[in-house]
Amino acid sequence: MAAEIHSRPQSSRPVLLNKIEGHSDGVNAAVLIPKEDGVITVSEDRTIRVWLKRDSGQYWPSIYHTVRALKCVCMTRVHSCLLGVCVCVFVSLSEKHTHTHLLLYLLWESQWVISTGHDKSICWMSTQSGSMLGRHSFGSWASCLQYDSDTQHAFVGDHSGQITLLKLDEQTCSVITTLKGHEGSVGALYWDPVQRWLFSGASDNSVIMWDIGGRQGRTLLLQGHHEKVQALWYLPLTHQLVSCSADGGITVWNMETTREEAPQWLDSDSCQKCRQPFFWNIKQMWDSKTLGLRQHHCRKCGKAICGKCSSKRSTYPIMGFEFQVRMCDDCYDTIKEEDRTPLATFNEGKHNIAHMDMDLSRGLMVTCGSDRVVKVTHSCFISFVLVF
């Protein structure tokens, strides 16, 4: 019988179930153990720990492993072999990269490990022999990694704000394209292979949805954080995107609604409304005997405008602006009150969030960060019961 999905009643905010403390340094990743009351963490203190829930309701580190040669900065979920894979990968990769900060992706079927880090390169290696299969260098150190095993495409976000799309083969790779849109270091990537959407979050406090599936390179800009975005998760059953930031903000975006793509900012030597010169337009300032003005941009139409012609501020959620942004006076007058209805909800994790993991069947979310705290919460936005 086909499974039916029922949504449980949603509370107004995440409900804290457990707080796990014990690491002596920041916790870089934490994942929920499927079908078990347990959490696996990796930390800057060079430990990999398995925390199992006791009868008392508290989590206890049942397995504790120290990696001497390398800081533990990431983790990949691989069936029931998660811990063994982590230990093996961290030890074997310590000699492959010249820097300690690593991001990795384990391909169980093809027996590959893909890794990248601060040495500005991506490597893919055989899990059987440990030998290097290929390597590609970037101009900036890599900060996040995703991989599509069906098409063998790797997505690498870097410190410069770019995302490089690579096609990996057995011993070679080719650069497909470079995605440019962020104004700060890319801190998180999430790939949805069904919709073929790539989500990226960065230190410019924004999230971008890249439509890789062929819709003419369509992108959506989402701005609903006050700090850098460090974790992303897409929920295909409810068409929601969950993003987390360094200040503990958890934003849930409605990705089912029809949205407008933010315009490209236009270049001009003078205000495109009142025609007054900007301060670098020496000729027009001299001819008109006026002092040049500072350039701004309307977030709705993208026109270059002066401060006087853009005195209004408004939210515009359909374009991803959940906070008030600059609008030219003409665009502000076209926005109706219903256009300001939020398309995202905001929650507070109350701690630094550098990584998150979810278990949709149990409605659980685990978050961790540089404050050395791991929180297990019942999520207000994802909770499903599968009935067979």
Coordinates of C-alpha atoms in Angstrom, one line a residue:
M1 CA 0.0 0.0 0.0
A2 CA 1.3 3.4 -0.9
A3 CA 2.4 5.6 2.0
E4 CA 0.3 8.6 3.0
I5 CA 1.9 11.7 4.5
H6 CA 0.1 13.5 7.3
S7 CA 1.3 16.7 8.8
R8 CA 1.2 16.9 12.5
P9 CA 0.0 20.1 14.2
Q10 CA 2.8 22.7 14.1
S11 CA 3.9 24.6 17.2
S12 CA 4.9 28.2 16.9
R13 CA 8.6 27.6 17.5
P14 CA 11.1 24.7 17.8
V15 CA 10.8 22.8 21.1
L16 CA 14.1 22.0 22.7
L17 CA 14.3 18.3 23.6
N18 CA 17.9 17.9 24.6
K19 CA 21.1 20.0 24.9
I20 CA 24.3 18.1 24.5
E21 CA 27.5 19.6 26.0
G22 CA 30.9 18.2 26.5
H23 CA 33.1 19.3 23.6
S24 CA 36.1 21.5 24.4
D25 CA 35.9 23.3 21.1
G26 CA 33.4 24.3 18.4
V27 CA 31.2 21.5 17.0
N28 CA 31.4 21.5 13.2
A29 CA 28.9 18.9 12.3
A30 CA 26.2 16.8 14.0
V31 CA 23.9 14.2 12.5
L32 CA 20.9 12.2 13.8
I33 CA 21.3 8.4 13.8
P34 CA 18.5 7.0 11.7
K35 CA 15.9 5.0 13.7
E36 CA 17.9 5.5 16.9
D37 CA 17.9 8.0 19.7
G38 CA 21.5 9.1 19.0
V39 CA 23.6 11.8 17.6
I40 CA 27.1 11.7 16.0
T41 CA 29.3 14.8 16.3
V42 CA 32.6 15.9 15.0
S43 CA 34.5 18.8 16.5
E44 CA 37.5 21.2 16.3
D45 CA 38.7 19.4 19.4
R46 CA 39.7 16.5 17.1
T47 CA 37.0 14.1 18.4
I48 CA 34.3 12.0 16.8
R49 CA 31.6 11.1 19.3
V50 CA 28.5 9.0 19.3
W51 CA 25.9 10.2 21.8
L52 CA 23.2 7.7 22.7
K53 CA 20.1 8.6 24.7
R54 CA 19.9 7.0 28.1
D55 CA 16.9 6.1 30.2
S56 CA 17.4 9.3 32.1
G57 CA 16.6 11.2 28.9
Q58 CA 20.1 12.6 28.6
Y59 CA 22.6 11.9 25.8
W60 CA 25.9 10.2 26.8
P61 CA 29.1 9.8 24.7
S62 CA 29.0 6.0 24.2
I63 CA 31.8 6.1 21.6
Y64 CA 34.7 8.6 21.7
H65 CA 37.4 8.7 19.2
T66 CA 40.3 11.2 18.9
V67 CA 41.9 11.9 15.5
R68 CA 45.4 13.0 16.2
A69 CA 46.5 14.3 12.8
L70 CA 43.5 16.3 11.7
K71 CA 40.8 18.5 13.1
C72 CA 37.3 17.1 12.5
V73 CA 35.4 19.6 10.5
C74 CA 32.8 17.7 8.5
M75 CA 30.9 14.5 8.3
T76 CA 28.9 12.5 5.7
R77 CA 26.0 10.2 6.3
V78 CA 26.5 6.7 4.9
H79 CA 23.9 4.2 6.0
S80 CA 24.8 2.4 9.3
C81 CA 28.6 2.7 8.7
L82 CA 28.8 6.4 9.6
L83 CA 31.3 6.2 12.4
G84 CA 33.7 3.8 10.7
V85 CA 33.6 5.9 7.5
C86 CA 34.4 9.1 9.4
V87 CA 37.4 7.6 11.2
C88 CA 38.8 6.1 8.0
V89 CA 38.3 9.2 5.9
F90 CA 39.8 11.7 8.4
V91 CA 42.9 9.7 8.9
S92 CA 43.5 8.9 5.2
L93 CA 42.9 12.4 4.0
S94 CA 45.3 14.1 6.4
E95 CA 48.2 13.6 4.0
K96 CA 46.3 14.5 0.8
H97 CA 45.6 18.2 1.7
T98 CA 48.1 20.7 3.0
H99 CA 45.6 22.4 5.2
T100 CA 43.5 21.0 8.0
H101 CA 40.2 22.4 7.0
L102 CA 38.5 19.7 4.9
L103 CA 35.1 19.2 3.3
L104 CA 34.3 15.7 2.0
Y105 CA 31.7 13.7 0.2
L106 CA 31.7 9.9 0.3
L107 CA 30.3 8.0 -2.7
W108 CA 29.4 4.6 -1.5
E109 CA 28.4 3.2 -4.9
S110 CA 31.4 4.3 -6.9
Q111 CA 33.9 3.9 -4.0
W112 CA 35.1 7.5 -4.2
V113 CA 35.9 10.1 -1.6
I114 CA 35.7 13.7 -2.8
S115 CA 37.4 16.3 -0.6
T116 CA 38.2 19.9 -0.7
G117 CA 39.5 22.6 1.7
H118 CA 41.7 25.6 2.3
D119 CA 44.4 24.4 0.0
K120 CA 42.3 25.7 -2.9
S121 CA 41.8 22.3 -4.5
I122 CA 39.3 19.5 -4.9
C123 CA 40.5 15.9 -4.9
W124 CA 38.7 12.6 -5.6
M125 CA 40.3 9.4 -4.3
S126 CA 39.6 5.6 -4.3
T127 CA 38.3 4.3 -1.0
Q128 CA 39.7 0.9 -1.9
S129 CA 43.3 1.8 -2.7
G130 CA 43.6 5.2 -1.1
S131 CA 45.2 6.5 -4.4
M132 CA 44.5 9.9 -5.9
L133 CA 42.2 9.7 -8.9
G134 CA 42.2 13.4 -9.8
R135 CA 42.7 17.0 -8.6
H136 CA 41.6 20.5 -9.6
S137 CA 42.7 23.8 -8.3
F138 CA 40.7 27.0 -7.6
G139 CA 41.7 30.6 -7.1
S140 CA 40.2 30.8 -3.6
W141 CA 39.9 28.3 -0.8
A142 CA 36.8 26.1 -0.8
S143 CA 34.2 26.5 1.9
C144 CA 31.4 24.0 1.0
L145 CA 30.8 21.1 -1.2
Q146 CA 27.8 19.2 -2.8
Y147 CA 27.7 16.4 -5.3
D148 CA 25.2 14.9 -7.7
S149 CA 26.0 11.2 -8.0
D150 CA 23.7 10.7 -11.0
T151 CA 25.4 13.2 -13.2
Q152 CA 28.8 13.2 -11.5
H153 CA 28.6 17.0 -11.0
A154 CA 30.3 18.6 -8.0
F155 CA 29.4 22.1 -6.7
V156 CA 32.1 23.9 -4.8
G157 CA 31.5 27.2 -3.0
D158 CA 34.5 29.3 -2.2
H159 CA 35.7 32.2 0.0
S160 CA 35.4 34.7 -2.9
G161 CA 31.6 34.1 -3.2
Q162 CA 31.7 32.0 -6.3
I163 CA 30.3 28.5 -6.9
T164 CA 32.1 26.3 -9.4
L165 CA 30.2 23.5 -11.2
L166 CA 32.5 20.6 -12.2
K167 CA 32.0 17.4 -14.0
L168 CA 34.2 14.7 -12.5
D169 CA 35.4 11.6 -14.4
E170 CA 37.6 8.8 -13.4
Q171 CA 40.8 10.8 -13.7
T172 CA 39.8 14.1 -15.2
C173 CA 37.4 16.9 -14.6
S174 CA 35.9 19.8 -16.6
V175 CA 34.6 23.2 -15.4
I176 CA 31.0 23.5 -16.6
T177 CA 30.3 27.0 -15.3
T178 CA 30.9 29.4 -12.5
L179 CA 27.9 30.9 -10.6
K180 CA 28.4 34.4 -9.4
G181 CA 25.9 36.2 -7.2
H182 CA 27.1 36.4 -3.6
E183 CA 29.0 39.3 -2.2
G184 CA 30.7 37.2 0.6
S185 CA 32.1 33.8 1.3
V186 CA 29.7 30.9 0.5
G187 CA 29.1 29.1 3.7
A188 CA 26.5 26.5 2.8
L189 CA 25.2 24.6 -0.2
Y190 CA 22.3 22.2 -0.6
W191 CA 21.5 20.3 -3.8
D192 CA 18.0 19.0 -4.5
P193 CA 18.4 16.4 -7.3
V194 CA 14.7 16.1 -8.0
Q195 CA 13.9 19.8 -8.8
R196 CA 17.6 20.3 -9.8
W197 CA 17.8 23.3 -7.6
L198 CA 21.0 24.4 -5.8
F199 CA 20.7 26.6 -2.7
S200 CA 23.6 28.6 -1.4
G201 CA 24.0 30.7 1.7
A202 CA 26.8 33.2 2.3
S203 CA 28.4 35.7 4.6
D204 CA 26.4 38.5 2.9
N205 CA 23.4 37.2 4.9
S206 CA 21.6 36.0 1.8
V207 CA 20.4 32.8 0.3
I208 CA 20.2 32.2 -3.5
M209 CA 18.3 29.5 -5.3
W210 CA 20.0 28.5 -8.6
D211 CA 17.7 26.7 -11.1
I212 CA 20.3 24.3 -12.6
G213 CA 17.5 22.3 -14.3
G214 CA 17.6 24.4 -17.5
R215 CA 15.3 27.3 -16.9
Q216 CA 17.6 29.8 -18.5
G217 CA 19.7 30.2 -15.4
R218 CA 16.9 31.6 -13.2
T219 CA 18.0 32.7 -9.8
L220 CA 16.0 33.8 -6.7
L221 CA 17.5 36.0 -4.0
L222 CA 16.2 35.4 -0.4
Q223 CA 17.1 37.9 2.3
G224 CA 15.8 37.1 5.8
H225 CA 18.9 36.8 8.0
H226 CA 20.9 39.4 10.0
E227 CA 24.1 37.3 10.1
K228 CA 26.0 34.9 7.7
V229 CA 24.1 31.9 6.5
Q230 CA 25.9 28.7 7.5
A231 CA 23.4 25.8 7.1
L232 CA 20.6 24.9 4.6
W233 CA 18.1 22.1 4.2
Y234 CA 15.3 21.7 1.6
L235 CA 12.1 19.9 2.4
P236 CA 10.6 18.6 -0.9
L237 CA 7.4 17.3 0.6
T238 CA 6.3 20.7 1.9
H239 CA 8.4 22.8 -0.6
Q240 CA 10.1 24.6 2.2
L241 CA 13.7 25.8 2.6
V242 CA 15.2 26.0 6.0
S243 CA 18.2 28.3 6.5
C244 CA 20.3 28.9 9.7
S245 CA 22.6 31.7 10.5
A246 CA 25.5 32.4 12.9
D247 CA 23.3 34.4 15.3
G248 CA 20.9 31.4 15.7
G249 CA 18.3 32.6 13.3
I250 CA 16.2 29.9 11.6
T251 CA 14.2 31.0 8.6
V252 CA 11.7 28.8 6.8
W253 CA 11.0 29.9 3.2
N254 CA 7.9 29.0 1.3
M255 CA 9.3 27.8 -2.1
E256 CA 6.0 26.6 -3.5
T257 CA 4.7 30.1 -4.1
T258 CA 5.4 31.9 -7.4
R259 CA 8.3 34.4 -6.9
E260 CA 9.9 37.1 -8.9
E261 CA 13.5 37.2 -9.8
A262 CA 15.4 40.2 -8.5
P263 CA 16.6 42.5 -11.2
Q264 CA 20.2 43.2 -12.2
W265 CA 21.4 46.5 -11.0
L266 CA 21.8 49.0 -13.8
D267 CA 24.8 51.3 -14.4
S268 CA 24.4 55.0 -15.0
D269 CA 26.3 58.2 -14.6
S270 CA 23.3 60.0 -13.4
C271 CA 20.1 59.3 -11.5
Q272 CA 17.6 57.5 -13.8
K273 CA 14.7 59.4 -12.2
C274 CA 15.7 63.0 -11.7
R275 CA 18.8 62.9 -14.1
Q276 CA 21.1 64.6 -11.5
P277 CA 24.8 63.5 -11.9
F278 CA 26.5 61.0 -9.6
F279 CA 29.7 62.2 -7.9
W280 CA 32.0 60.6 -10.4
N281 CA 30.3 62.3 -13.4
I282 CA 32.7 65.3 -13.5
K283 CA 31.5 66.6 -16.9
Q284 CA 27.9 66.9 -16.0
M285 CA 28.7 68.4 -12.6
W286 CA 30.8 71.0 -14.3
D287 CA 28.2 71.7 -17.0
S288 CA 25.3 72.0 -14.6
K289 CA 27.3 73.6 -11.8
T290 CA 25.9 71.0 -9.3
L291 CA 27.5 68.8 -6.7
G292 CA 27.4 65.1 -7.6
L293 CA 25.1 62.7 -5.7
R294 CA 25.7 59.2 -4.2
Q295 CA 24.4 56.3 -6.3
H296 CA 21.8 53.8 -4.9
H297 CA 19.7 51.1 -6.5
C298 CA 16.0 50.3 -6.3
R299 CA 15.7 46.7 -5.2
K300 CA 12.5 46.2 -7.2
C301 CA 13.4 47.7 -10.7
G302 CA 17.2 47.8 -10.4
K303 CA 17.5 51.4 -11.6
A304 CA 20.4 53.6 -10.4
I305 CA 18.9 56.4 -8.4
C306 CA 19.8 59.1 -5.9
G307 CA 18.8 59.2 -2.2
K308 CA 16.1 61.8 -2.8
C309 CA 14.4 59.6 -5.4
S310 CA 14.5 56.6 -3.2
S311 CA 13.4 57.9 0.2
K312 CA 11.0 55.0 0.8
R313 CA 11.6 51.5 2.3
S314 CA 9.4 48.4 2.0
T315 CA 9.4 44.7 2.3
Y316 CA 8.7 42.8 -0.9
P317 CA 8.6 39.0 0.0
I318 CA 7.6 37.9 -3.5
M319 CA 11.1 39.0 -4.6
G320 CA 12.7 37.5 -1.4
F321 CA 13.0 40.7 0.6
E322 CA 11.5 39.9 4.0
F323 CA 13.2 42.9 5.5
Q324 CA 12.6 46.5 4.4
V325 CA 14.8 47.5 1.5
R326 CA 15.3 50.6 -0.6
M327 CA 12.7 51.4 -3.2
C328 CA 12.5 54.2 -5.7
D329 CA 9.4 56.3 -5.2
D330 CA 7.7 55.0 -8.3
C331 CA 8.1 51.3 -7.4
Y332 CA 7.0 52.0 -3.8
D333 CA 3.7 53.4 -5.0
T334 CA 3.0 50.2 -7.0
I335 CA 3.3 47.9 -4.0
K336 CA 0.0 46.9 -2.4
E337 CA -0.5 46.0 1.2
E338 CA -1.1 42.3 0.3
D339 CA 2.3 42.3 -1.5
R340 CA 3.9 42.8 1.9
T341 CA 2.5 39.5 3.3
P342 CA 5.5 37.5 4.5
L343 CA 6.5 34.3 2.6
A344 CA 8.9 33.2 5.3
T345 CA 8.7 32.4 9.1
F346 CA 11.4 33.2 11.6
N347 CA 12.5 31.2 14.5
E348 CA 15.3 31.5 17.1
G349 CA 17.7 28.7 17.7
K350 CA 19.3 30.6 20.6
H351 CA 22.8 29.5 19.8
N352 CA 25.4 29.7 17.0
I353 CA 24.4 27.4 14.2
A354 CA 27.1 26.1 11.9
H355 CA 25.5 22.9 10.8
M356 CA 22.1 21.2 11.0
D357 CA 20.6 17.8 10.2
M358 CA 17.0 16.6 10.1
D359 CA 15.0 13.4 10.5
L360 CA 11.7 14.1 8.7
S361 CA 10.0 10.9 9.9
R362 CA 10.4 11.9 13.6
G363 CA 10.2 15.7 13.1
L364 CA 13.6 16.1 14.7
M365 CA 16.4 18.7 14.0
V366 CA 19.9 18.8 15.4
T367 CA 22.0 22.0 15.3
C368 CA 25.5 22.7 16.4
G369 CA 28.1 25.5 16.2
S370 CA 31.1 27.3 17.6
D371 CA 29.5 27.7 21.1
R372 CA 30.2 24.0 21.6
V373 CA 26.5 23.2 22.2
V374 CA 24.5 20.6 20.3
K375 CA 20.7 21.0 20.4
V376 CA 18.1 18.4 19.5
T377 CA 14.7 20.0 18.9
H378 CA 11.3 19.0 17.7
S379 CA 10.8 21.1 14.7
C380 CA 7.8 23.3 14.2
F381 CA 8.2 23.2 10.4
I382 CA 8.9 19.5 9.6
S383 CA 6.9 16.7 11.2
F384 CA 5.4 13.9 9.2
V385 CA 3.8 10.6 10.0
L386 CA 4.1 7.8 7.3
V387 CA 1.1 5.5 7.3
F388 CA 1.3 2.3 5.3

